[in-house]
PDB file of C-alpha atoms in Angstrom:
ATOM      1  CA  MET A   1     101.671 138.325 120.080  1.00 46.00           C
ATOM      2  CA  ASN A   2     100.237 135.602 118.021  1.00 48.00           C
ATOM      3  CA  ALA A   3      97.375 132.918 118.200  1.00 46.00           C
ATOM      4  CA  GLY A   4     100.170 129.801 118.003  1.00 50.00           C
ATOM      5  CA  SER A   5     102.987 131.358 120.375  1.00 62.00           C
ATOM      6  CA  TYR A   6     100.017 131.484 123.148  1.00 65.00           C
ATOM      7  CA  TRP A   7      99.245 127.827 122.664  1.00 71.00           C
ATOM      8  CA  ALA A   8     102.031 127.103 121.926  1.00 77.00           C
ATOM      9  CA  ASP A   9     103.074 129.085 125.745  1.00 79.00           C
ATOM     10  CA  LEU A  10      99.582 126.383 127.460  1.00 78.00           C
ATOM     11  CA  GLU A  11     100.716 123.294 125.361  1.00 80.00           C
ATOM     12  CA  LEU A  12     104.229 124.346 127.387  1.00 83.00           C
ATOM     13  CA  LEU A  13     102.432 124.548 131.321  1.00 84.00           C
ATOM     14  CA  ASP A  14     100.817 121.409 131.302  1.00 82.00           C
ATOM     15  CA  HIS A  15     103.178 119.437 129.658  1.00 84.00           C
ATOM     16  CA  ILE A  16     105.386 120.577 132.142  1.00 87.00           C
ATOM     17  CA  LEU A  17     102.570 120.454 134.975  1.00 85.00           C
ATOM     18  CA  ARG A  18     102.183 116.905 133.894  1.00 84.00           C
ATOM     19  CA  HIS A  19     106.115 116.177 134.215  1.00 87.00           C
ATOM     20  CA  ARG A  20     107.283 118.657 137.055  1.00 89.00           C
ATOM     21  CA  THR A  21     110.435 117.951 135.791  1.00 90.00           C
ATOM     22  CA  LEU A  22     111.779 120.527 132.310  1.00 91.00           C
ATOM     23  CA  SER A  23     113.915 116.850 131.812  1.00 90.00           C
ATOM     24  CA  GLY A  24     110.485 115.242 131.775  1.00 88.00           C
ATOM     25  CA  ALA A  25     108.022 118.546 129.735  1.00 87.00           C
ATOM     26  CA  ALA A  26     110.793 118.296 127.086  1.00 89.00           C
ATOM     27  CA  ALA A  27     110.770 115.166 126.274  1.00 87.00           C
ATOM     28  CA  ALA A  28     106.743 114.570 125.916  1.00 82.00           C
ATOM     29  CA  LEU A  29     107.503 117.771 123.545  1.00 81.00           C
ATOM     30  CA  GLY A  30     110.323 115.251 121.546  1.00 85.00           C
ATOM     31  CA  VAL A  31     112.723 119.116 122.139  1.00 88.00           C
ATOM     32  CA  ASP A  32     116.007 118.945 124.716  1.00 89.00           C
ATOM     33  CA  GLN A  33     116.048 120.283 127.813  1.00 90.00           C
ATOM     34  CA  THR A  34     117.397 123.830 127.348  1.00 91.00           C
ATOM     35  CA  THR A  35     114.506 124.496 125.006  1.00 91.00           C
ATOM     36  CA  VAL A  36     111.637 124.988 127.232  1.00 88.00           C
ATOM     37  CA  SER A  37     114.165 126.340 130.130  1.00 91.00           C
ATOM     38  CA  ARG A  38     114.682 128.863 128.589  1.00 92.00           C
ATOM     39  CA  ARG A  39     110.494 128.994 127.173  1.00 90.00           C
ATOM     40  CA  LEU A  40     110.352 129.246 130.245  1.00 89.00           C
ATOM     41  CA  ALA A  41     112.223 132.262 131.218  1.00 90.00           C
ATOM     42  CA  ALA A  42     109.911 134.522 128.695  1.00 90.00           C
ATOM     43  CA  LEU A  43     107.387 133.572 129.540  1.00 87.00           C
ATOM     44  CA  GLU A  44     107.451 134.278 133.113  1.00 86.00           C
ATOM     45  CA  ARG A  45     108.380 137.195 131.501  1.00 90.00           C
ATOM     46  CA  ARG A  46     106.450 137.620 129.795  1.00 88.00           C
ATOM     47  CA  ILE A  47     103.453 137.452 131.971  1.00 83.00           C
ATOM     48  CA  GLY A  48     105.939 139.535 134.984  1.00 87.00           C
ATOM     49  CA  SER A  49     106.247 136.115 138.250  1.00 85.00           C
ATOM     50  CA  ALA A  50     107.467 133.206 138.486  1.00 89.00           C
ATOM     51  CA  LEU A  51     104.545 130.401 137.554  1.00 85.00           C
ATOM     52  CA  PHE A  52     107.055 126.959 139.377  1.00 88.00           C
ATOM     53  CA  ASP A  53     108.681 126.211 142.612  1.00 89.00           C
ATOM     54  CA  ARG A  54     111.283 123.852 143.449  1.00 89.00           C
ATOM     55  CA  ILE A  55     110.535 121.548 145.773  1.00 89.00           C
ATOM     56  CA  ASP A  56     112.713 118.560 146.519  1.00 87.00           C
ATOM     57  CA  GLY A  57     113.577 117.753 142.295  1.00 85.00           C
ATOM     58  CA  LYS A  58     109.775 118.854 140.831  1.00 91.00           C
ATOM     59  CA  LEU A  59     108.079 122.177 140.579  1.00 91.00           C
ATOM     60  CA  VAL A  60     104.974 122.962 142.431  1.00 88.00           C
ATOM     61  CA  ALA A  61     102.423 125.509 140.524  1.00 86.00           C
ATOM     62  CA  THR A  62     103.579 129.073 142.209  1.00 89.00           C
ATOM     63  CA  PRO A  63      99.830 130.349 143.337  1.00 87.00           C
ATOM     64  CA  PRO A  64      99.598 132.333 140.425  1.00 82.00           C
ATOM     65  CA  LEU A  65      99.056 129.564 138.148  1.00 84.00           C
ATOM     66  CA  SER A  66      97.693 127.014 140.742  1.00 82.00           C
ATOM     67  CA  GLY A  67      94.470 129.884 139.983  1.00 77.00           C
ATOM     68  CA  ILE A  68      93.680 127.763 136.221  1.00 79.00           C
ATOM     69  CA  ILE A  69      95.222 124.491 136.520  1.00 77.00           C
ATOM     70  CA  ASP A  70      92.331 123.138 136.142  1.00 76.00           C
ATOM     71  CA  ARG A  71      91.161 125.692 132.846  1.00 78.00           C
ATOM     72  CA  LEU A  72      94.467 124.998 131.653  1.00 76.00           C
ATOM     73  CA  ARG A  73      93.783 121.353 131.433  1.00 73.00           C
ATOM     74  CA  THR A  74      90.565 121.722 130.398  1.00 76.00           C
ATOM     75  CA  ILE A  75      91.705 123.373 127.381  1.00 72.00           C
ATOM     76  CA  SER A  76      94.046 121.251 126.848  1.00 67.00           C
ATOM     77  CA  GLN A  77      91.925 118.466 126.577  1.00 69.00           C
ATOM     78  CA  GLU A  78      90.440 119.474 123.967  1.00 71.00           C
ATOM     79  CA  ALA A  79      92.670 120.987 122.257  1.00 65.00           C
ATOM     80  CA  SER A  80      93.862 117.615 122.388  1.00 62.00           C
ATOM     81  CA  LEU A  81      91.095 116.240 121.255  1.00 63.00           C
ATOM     82  CA  SER A  82      89.833 118.422 118.110  1.00 61.00           C
ATOM     83  CA  ILE A  83      94.390 117.630 116.970  1.00 58.00           C
ATOM     84  CA  SER A  84      92.814 113.653 116.966  1.00 53.00           C
ATOM     85  CA  SER A  85      89.352 114.298 115.427  1.00 57.00           C
ATOM     86  CA  LEU A  86      91.056 116.954 113.142  1.00 53.00           C
ATOM     87  CA  MET A  87      93.870 113.832 111.208  1.00 48.00           C
ATOM     88  CA  ARG A  88      90.981 110.807 111.487  1.00 50.00           C
ATOM     89  CA  ALA A  89      89.282 113.453 109.342  1.00 48.00           C
ATOM     90  CA  THR A  90      91.901 113.913 107.795  1.00 50.00           C
ATOM     91  CA  ALA A  91      92.658 110.417 107.534  1.00 45.00           C
ATOM     92  CA  GLU A  92      89.296 108.908 106.268  1.00 46.00           C
ATOM     93  CA  LEU A  93      88.993 112.469 103.708  1.00 45.00           C
ATOM     94  CA  LYS A  94      92.067 109.916 102.433  1.00 59.00           C
ATOM     95  CA  ASP A  95      90.623 107.497 101.674  1.00 82.00           C
ATOM     96  CA  HIS A  96      86.892 108.558 100.870  1.00 85.00           C
ATOM     97  CA  VAL A  97      86.051 109.742  97.731  1.00 89.00           C
ATOM     98  CA  ARG A  98      83.009 111.224  95.846  1.00 88.00           C
ATOM     99  CA  VAL A  99      82.387 110.827  92.211  1.00 91.00           C
ATOM    100  CA  THR A 100      79.034 112.625  90.237  1.00 89.00           C
ATOM    101  CA  SER A 101      77.071 111.971  87.496  1.00 90.00           C
ATOM    102  CA  VAL A 102      74.406 111.083  85.937  1.00 88.00           C
ATOM    103  CA  GLY A 103      72.319 108.306  87.425  1.00 89.00           C
ATOM    104  CA  PHE A 104      72.052 106.052  84.245  1.00 90.00           C
ATOM    105  CA  VAL A 105      76.053 106.283  84.317  1.00 90.00           C
ATOM    106  CA  LEU A 106      77.218 105.802  87.411  1.00 92.00           C
ATOM    107  CA  SER A 107      74.856 101.826  87.655  1.00 91.00           C
ATOM    108  CA  ALA A 108      75.449 100.674  84.303  1.00 90.00           C
ATOM    109  CA  PHE A 109      79.061 101.110  83.965  1.00 91.00           C
ATOM    110  CA  LEU A 110      81.487 101.903  87.204  1.00 94.00           C
ATOM    111  CA  ALA A 111      78.237 100.155  89.723  1.00 94.00           C
ATOM    112  CA  PRO A 112      79.320  96.999  87.149  1.00 93.00           C
ATOM    113  CA  ALA A 113      82.861  98.302  86.739  1.00 92.00           C
ATOM    114  CA  LEU A 114      83.892  98.341  90.590  1.00 94.00           C
ATOM    115  CA  ASP A 115      85.258  94.179  90.992  1.00 93.00           C
ATOM    116  CA  ILE A 116      88.572  95.381  89.851  1.00 87.00           C
ATOM    117  CA  PHE A 117      89.222  98.441  91.505  1.00 90.00           C
ATOM    118  CA  VAL A 118      88.219  96.695  94.700  1.00 90.00           C
ATOM    119  CA  ARG A 119      90.204  94.345  94.783  1.00 90.00           C
ATOM    120  CA  GLN A 120      94.011  96.442  94.125  1.00 89.00           C
ATOM    121  CA  ASN A 121      93.204  99.774  96.318  1.00 88.00           C
ATOM    122  CA  PRO A 122      90.630  97.757  99.707  1.00 87.00           C
ATOM    123  CA  GLY A 123      91.769 100.918 101.488  1.00 84.00           C
ATOM    124  CA  ILE A 124      89.938 103.988  99.882  1.00 89.00           C
ATOM    125  CA  SER A 125      85.954 104.146  99.782  1.00 89.00           C
ATOM    126  CA  LEU A 126      83.832 105.054  96.843  1.00 91.00           C
ATOM    127  CA  ASP A 127      80.730 107.359  97.779  1.00 90.00           C
ATOM    128  CA  PHE A 128      78.464 107.231  93.902  1.00 91.00           C
ATOM    129  CA  VAL A 129      75.935 110.399  93.700  1.00 88.00           C
ATOM    130  CA  ALA A 130      73.850 110.762  91.478  1.00 86.00           C
ATOM    131  CA  ASP A 131      72.962 113.584  90.369  1.00 77.00           C
ATOM    132  CA  ASP A 132      71.858 115.561  87.011  1.00 60.00           C
ATOM    133  CA  GLN A 133      73.655 119.080  87.623  1.00 58.00           C
ATOM    134  CA  ALA A 134      77.301 119.922  88.140  1.00 56.00           C
ATOM    135  CA  LEU A 135      78.206 119.640  92.411  1.00 54.00           C
ATOM    136  CA  SER A 136      79.623 122.072  93.412  1.00 55.00           C
ATOM    137  CA  PHE A 137      84.136 120.815  94.146  1.00 58.00           C
ATOM    138  CA  GLU A 138      84.211 124.305  96.801  1.00 52.00           C
ATOM    139  CA  ARG A 139      81.914 122.815  99.302  1.00 56.00           C
ATOM    140  CA  ARG A 140      83.277 119.337  98.058  1.00 61.00           C
ATOM    141  CA  GLU A 141      79.528 117.846  97.512  1.00 72.00           C
ATOM    142  CA  ALA A 142      81.899 116.218  94.983  1.00 80.00           C
ATOM    143  CA  ASP A 143      85.625 114.931  94.402  1.00 87.00           C
ATOM    144  CA  ILE A 144      85.641 113.744  91.126  1.00 90.00           C
ATOM    145  CA  ALA A 145      82.895 114.023  88.411  1.00 89.00           C
ATOM    146  CA  LEU A 146      81.862 112.395  85.118  1.00 90.00           C
ATOM    147  CA  ARG A 147      80.081 114.800  82.743  1.00 88.00           C
ATOM    148  CA  PHE A 148      78.480 115.413  79.659  1.00 86.00           C
ATOM    149  CA  GLY A 149      80.717 118.895  78.811  1.00 75.00           C
ATOM    150  CA  ARG A 150      83.299 120.707  80.234  1.00 65.00           C
ATOM    151  CA  THR A 151      81.408 122.851  82.240  1.00 64.00           C
ATOM    152  CA  ALA A 152      82.952 123.840  86.126  1.00 57.00           C
ATOM    153  CA  GLU A 153      83.983 125.967  88.712  1.00 54.00           C
ATOM    154  CA  GLN A 154      87.412 127.614  88.571  1.00 57.00           C
ATOM    155  CA  ASP A 155      90.690 125.749  88.589  1.00 65.00           C
ATOM    156  CA  THR A 156      88.713 123.152  88.380  1.00 76.00           C
ATOM    157  CA  LYS A 157      90.611 119.974  86.687  1.00 84.00           C
ATOM    158  CA  ILE A 158      89.555 118.230  83.150  1.00 87.00           C
ATOM    159  CA  ARG A 159      89.595 115.731  81.390  1.00 91.00           C
ATOM    160  CA  SER A 160      89.162 114.490  77.151  1.00 92.00           C
ATOM    161  CA  LEU A 161      87.656 111.215  77.458  1.00 93.00           C
ATOM    162  CA  GLY A 162      86.611 111.842  73.500  1.00 92.00           C
ATOM    163  CA  THR A 163      82.947 111.012  72.050  1.00 92.00           C
ATOM    164  CA  LEU A 164      80.421 108.446  73.939  1.00 92.00           C
ATOM    165  CA  ARG A 165      78.445 106.981  70.776  1.00 94.00           C
ATOM    166  CA  PHE A 166      73.976 106.538  71.359  1.00 96.00           C
ATOM    167  CA  HIS A 167      72.952 104.151  68.883  1.00 97.00           C
ATOM    168  CA  LEU A 168      69.036 104.339  67.751  1.00 97.00           C
ATOM    169  CA  CYS A 169      67.359 101.239  70.154  1.00 96.00           C
ATOM    170  CA  ARG A 170      63.546  99.351  70.041  1.00 96.00           C
ATOM    171  CA  PRO A 171      62.808  96.521  72.068  1.00 96.00           C
ATOM    172  CA  SER A 172      63.234  93.485  70.958  1.00 95.00           C
ATOM    173  CA  GLY A 173      60.495  91.355  69.589  1.00 91.00           C
ATOM    174  CA  VAL A 174      58.497  94.788  68.337  1.00 92.00           C
ATOM    175  CA  ASP A 175      54.982  93.776  66.295  1.00 88.00           C
ATOM    176  CA  GLU A 176      57.571  95.171  63.178  1.00 84.00           C
ATOM    177  CA  GLN A 177      53.862  96.894  61.757  1.00 83.00           C
ATOM    178  CA  THR A 178      53.332  99.263  65.306  1.00 84.00           C
ATOM    179  CA  ALA A 179      57.875  99.732  64.994  1.00 89.00           C
ATOM    180  CA  GLY A 180      59.102 103.031  65.331  1.00 91.00           C
ATOM    181  CA  GLN A 181      55.681 105.073  65.884  1.00 95.00           C
ATOM    182  CA  VAL A 182      56.438 105.520  70.013  1.00 96.00           C
ATOM    183  CA  VAL A 183      59.481 107.147  71.719  1.00 97.00           C
ATOM    184  CA  VAL A 184      60.276 108.185  75.295  1.00 97.00           C
ATOM    185  CA  ARG A 185      63.521 110.633  74.849  1.00 96.00           C
ATOM    186  CA  TYR A 186      64.517 113.571  77.206  1.00 95.00           C
ATOM    187  CA  GLY A 187      62.084 117.033  77.283  1.00 92.00           C
ATOM    188  CA  GLU A 188      63.312 120.290  76.288  1.00 92.00           C
ATOM    189  CA  ARG A 189      66.301 121.474  78.348  1.00 89.00           C
ATOM    190  CA  LEU A 190      67.913 118.749  76.680  1.00 89.00           C
ATOM    191  CA  ALA A 191      66.730 118.558  73.161  1.00 93.00           C
ATOM    192  CA  HIS A 192      69.843 120.055  71.826  1.00 93.00           C
ATOM    193  CA  VAL A 193      71.967 117.228  72.912  1.00 93.00           C
ATOM    194  CA  PRO A 194      73.118 115.338  70.283  1.00 95.00           C
ATOM    195  CA  GLU A 195      71.483 111.780  70.310  1.00 96.00           C
ATOM    196  CA  MET A 196      67.623 114.028  70.469  1.00 97.00           C
ATOM    197  CA  GLN A 197      68.925 115.715  67.471  1.00 96.00           C
ATOM    198  CA  ALA A 198      69.138 112.728  65.875  1.00 97.00           C
ATOM    199  CA  LEU A 199      66.272 111.018  67.610  1.00 97.00           C
ATOM    200  CA  ASP A 200      64.097 113.813  65.850  1.00 96.00           C
ATOM    201  CA  ARG A 201      65.778 113.934  63.078  1.00 96.00           C
ATOM    202  CA  LEU A 202      65.400 109.729  62.810  1.00 96.00           C
ATOM    203  CA  ARG A 203      61.864 110.412  64.162  1.00 96.00           C
ATOM    204  CA  PRO A 204      60.188 113.355  62.929  1.00 95.00           C
ATOM    205  CA  HIS A 205      55.798 112.120  62.960  1.00 95.00           C
ATOM    206  CA  ALA A 206      56.844 109.758  66.073  1.00 96.00           C
ATOM    207  CA  ARG A 207      54.533 110.025  69.688  1.00 96.00           C
ATOM    208  CA  THR A 208      56.628 110.876  71.923  1.00 97.00           C
ATOM    209  CA  ALA A 209      54.865 108.860  75.380  1.00 96.00           C
ATOM    210  CA  LEU A 210      56.976 110.087  77.564  1.00 97.00           C
ATOM    211  CA  THR A 211      60.310 112.053  78.445  1.00 96.00           C
ATOM    212  CA  SER A 212      62.565 112.251  81.475  1.00 94.00           C
ATOM    213  CA  THR A 213      65.116 113.135  82.195  1.00 89.00           C
ATOM    214  CA  ARG A 214      66.348 110.184  84.116  1.00 91.00           C
ATOM    215  CA  LEU A 215      67.851 107.227  81.030  1.00 93.00           C
ATOM    216  CA  ASP A 216      67.107 104.524  83.173  1.00 92.00           C
ATOM    217  CA  VAL A 217      63.059 105.419  83.237  1.00 94.00           C
ATOM    218  CA  LEU A 218      63.347 106.333  80.030  1.00 96.00           C
ATOM    219  CA  ILE A 219      64.264 102.289  79.856  1.00 96.00           C
ATOM    220  CA  ALA A 220      61.755 101.422  81.676  1.00 96.00           C
ATOM    221  CA  ALA A 221      59.015 103.112  79.393  1.00 96.00           C
ATOM    222  CA  SER A 222      60.610 102.037  76.526  1.00 96.00           C
ATOM    223  CA  LEU A 223      60.076  98.423  77.511  1.00 96.00           C
ATOM    224  CA  ALA A 224      56.777  99.493  78.422  1.00 96.00           C
ATOM    225  CA  LEU A 225      55.806 100.466  75.965  1.00 95.00           C
ATOM    226  CA  GLY A 226      57.832  99.305  72.937  1.00 95.00           C
ATOM    227  CA  ALA A 227      58.782 102.194  71.901  1.00 96.00           C
ATOM    228  CA  ASP A 228      62.570 103.923  70.144  1.00 97.00           C
ATOM    229  CA  LEU A 229      64.535 105.470  71.864  1.00 97.00           C
ATOM    230  CA  MET A 230      69.007 106.456  71.963  1.00 97.00           C
ATOM    231  CA  LEU A 231      71.134 104.413  74.350  1.00 96.00           C
ATOM    232  CA  PRO A 232      74.214 104.232  75.001  1.00 94.00           C
ATOM    233  CA  GLU A 233      75.631 101.544  71.719  1.00 94.00           C
ATOM    234  CA  SER A 234      78.063  99.773  74.425  1.00 91.00           C
ATOM    235  CA  PHE A 235      75.350  99.390  76.821  1.00 92.00           C
ATOM    236  CA  ALA A 236      72.792  98.528  74.113  1.00 94.00           C
ATOM    237  CA  ARG A 237      74.667  95.951  72.067  1.00 93.00           C
ATOM    238  CA  GLN A 238      75.082  94.262  76.496  1.00 92.00           C
ATOM    239  CA  ASP A 239      71.361  93.308  76.980  1.00 94.00           C
ATOM    240  CA  ALA A 240      69.927  91.432  75.122  1.00 95.00           C
ATOM    241  CA  ARG A 241      67.036  93.143  75.473  1.00 96.00           C
ATOM    242  CA  PHE A 242      67.219  96.172  72.547  1.00 96.00           C
ATOM    243  CA  ASP A 243      67.154  95.705  69.508  1.00 95.00           C
ATOM    244  CA  LEU A 244      70.473  98.398  67.588  1.00 96.00           C
ATOM    245  CA  VAL A 245      67.594  99.894  64.707  1.00 95.00           C
ATOM    246  CA  VAL A 246      69.162  99.053  61.503  1.00 93.00           C
ATOM    247  CA  GLU A 247      68.932 102.766  59.793  1.00 94.00           C
ATOM    248  CA  PRO A 248      71.372 105.277  57.686  1.00 95.00           C
ATOM    249  CA  ASN A 249      72.409 107.772  60.886  1.00 94.00           C
ATOM    250  CA  ALA A 250      71.035 106.108  63.455  1.00 96.00           C
ATOM    251  CA  THR A 251      74.272 107.581  66.377  1.00 96.00           C
ATOM    252  CA  ALA A 252      75.317 110.064  67.842  1.00 96.00           C
ATOM    253  CA  GLU A 253      78.213 111.150  69.788  1.00 95.00           C
ATOM    254  CA  ARG A 254      78.326 113.480  72.273  1.00 92.00           C
ATOM    255  CA  PRO A 255      81.452 114.814  74.525  1.00 93.00           C
ATOM    256  CA  LEU A 256      83.048 113.033  77.986  1.00 91.00           C
ATOM    257  CA  PHE A 257      84.938 114.693  80.828  1.00 92.00           C
ATOM    258  CA  LEU A 258      86.653 113.684  83.781  1.00 92.00           C
ATOM    259  CA  LEU A 259      86.406 117.080  86.505  1.00 89.00           C
ATOM    260  CA  THR A 260      88.618 116.682  88.671  1.00 88.00           C
ATOM    261  CA  HIS A 261      88.535 118.948  92.274  1.00 79.00           C
ATOM    262  CA  PRO A 262      91.892 120.940  92.000  1.00 77.00           C
ATOM    263  CA  GLU A 263      92.738 120.029  94.903  1.00 78.00           C
ATOM    264  CA  ARG A 264      92.013 116.506  95.315  1.00 80.00           C
ATOM    265  CA  ALA A 265      93.565 115.879  92.489  1.00 81.00           C
ATOM    266  CA  LYS A 266      96.052 115.604  94.557  1.00 82.00           C
ATOM    267  CA  VAL A 267      95.018 113.176  96.615  1.00 85.00           C
ATOM    268  CA  PRO A 268      96.060 109.176  96.183  1.00 87.00           C
ATOM    269  CA  ALA A 269      92.461 107.566  96.352  1.00 89.00           C
ATOM    270  CA  VAL A 270      91.952 110.510  94.329  1.00 90.00           C
ATOM    271  CA  ALA A 271      94.111 110.195  90.975  1.00 90.00           C
ATOM    272  CA  LEU A 272      93.359 106.588  91.331  1.00 91.00           C
ATOM    273  CA  THR A 273      89.297 106.561  91.777  1.00 93.00           C
ATOM    274  CA  ALA A 274      90.225 109.197  89.149  1.00 93.00           C
ATOM    275  CA  GLU A 275      92.604 106.762  86.365  1.00 94.00           C
ATOM    276  CA  TRP A 276      89.547 103.940  87.196  1.00 94.00           C
ATOM    277  CA  ILE A 277      87.258 105.846  86.298  1.00 94.00           C
ATOM    278  CA  ALA A 278      88.924 107.162  82.363  1.00 93.00           C
ATOM    279  CA  GLU A 279      90.335 103.578  81.728  1.00 93.00           C
ATOM    280  CA  THR A 280      86.500 101.959  82.793  1.00 92.00           C
ATOM    281  CA  VAL A 281      85.526 104.980  80.338  1.00 90.00           C
ATOM    282  CA  LYS A 282      87.518 103.439  77.952  1.00 89.00           C
ATOM    283  CA  ALA A 283      86.290  99.843  77.512  1.00 85.00           C
ATOM    284  CA  TRP A 284      82.946 100.999  76.861  1.00 80.00           C
ATOM    285  CA  GLN A 285      84.162 103.399  73.927  1.00 75.00           C
ATOM    286  CA  ASN A 286      85.561  99.523  72.370  1.00 63.00           C
TER     287      ASN A 286
END
């Protein structure tokens, strides 16, 4: 006998004990009385003993069943609580979406665009996870990832969102005599990315005052030092603290990809969030 039939038998006995009639148990189980009667008879045949006596029109447990009523009710209550918890967790999961990307993308691009999304989707709760590494979809560390690369787990849904343009920038008001002598940049681990290759080409003799994997740290350092750096062009154009340096070939582009959990992509809340991210990225590129 499989585990499913055991649970069905326990559920049947629990409802008969609670309602004390086959009709009451049938109503609670959502089946007809004939089905309950047939299932009870089959169970009694397997056990080899009658489980109920009929007294004054009510079903009363026989001694073999009486001895396990407390245990049966405990098991039934635990099963009911477990199913309720599972249903609550599933309902919450349907409306909870975890999005990961580098911290700057989350803070500078996605977070400022949340107002419309939240008004249009009041039932969806977003969780932004700032991380430079690809989080695991299998362990559900993320539902959606916005990345500057295609790296993903097997079967992950990948959607190209075009490119993001970077531009050589410097803080406004920097003395022209010292401009371009100092840069802040990513370290060796990211030296291969297009914007760093462009910076090497544009400022081959500049002193590197700081390296960091975080663009927000580089922005703060650039402002403190008057250093050149590569910034997303759409961000720099809207930030009065920076000027775009007008030089030949002062730009670089990186491809953007939207990665989605293969199963969670079917959930409406995840699909809506992914489409909002795609539209937000499109706005950066204009």
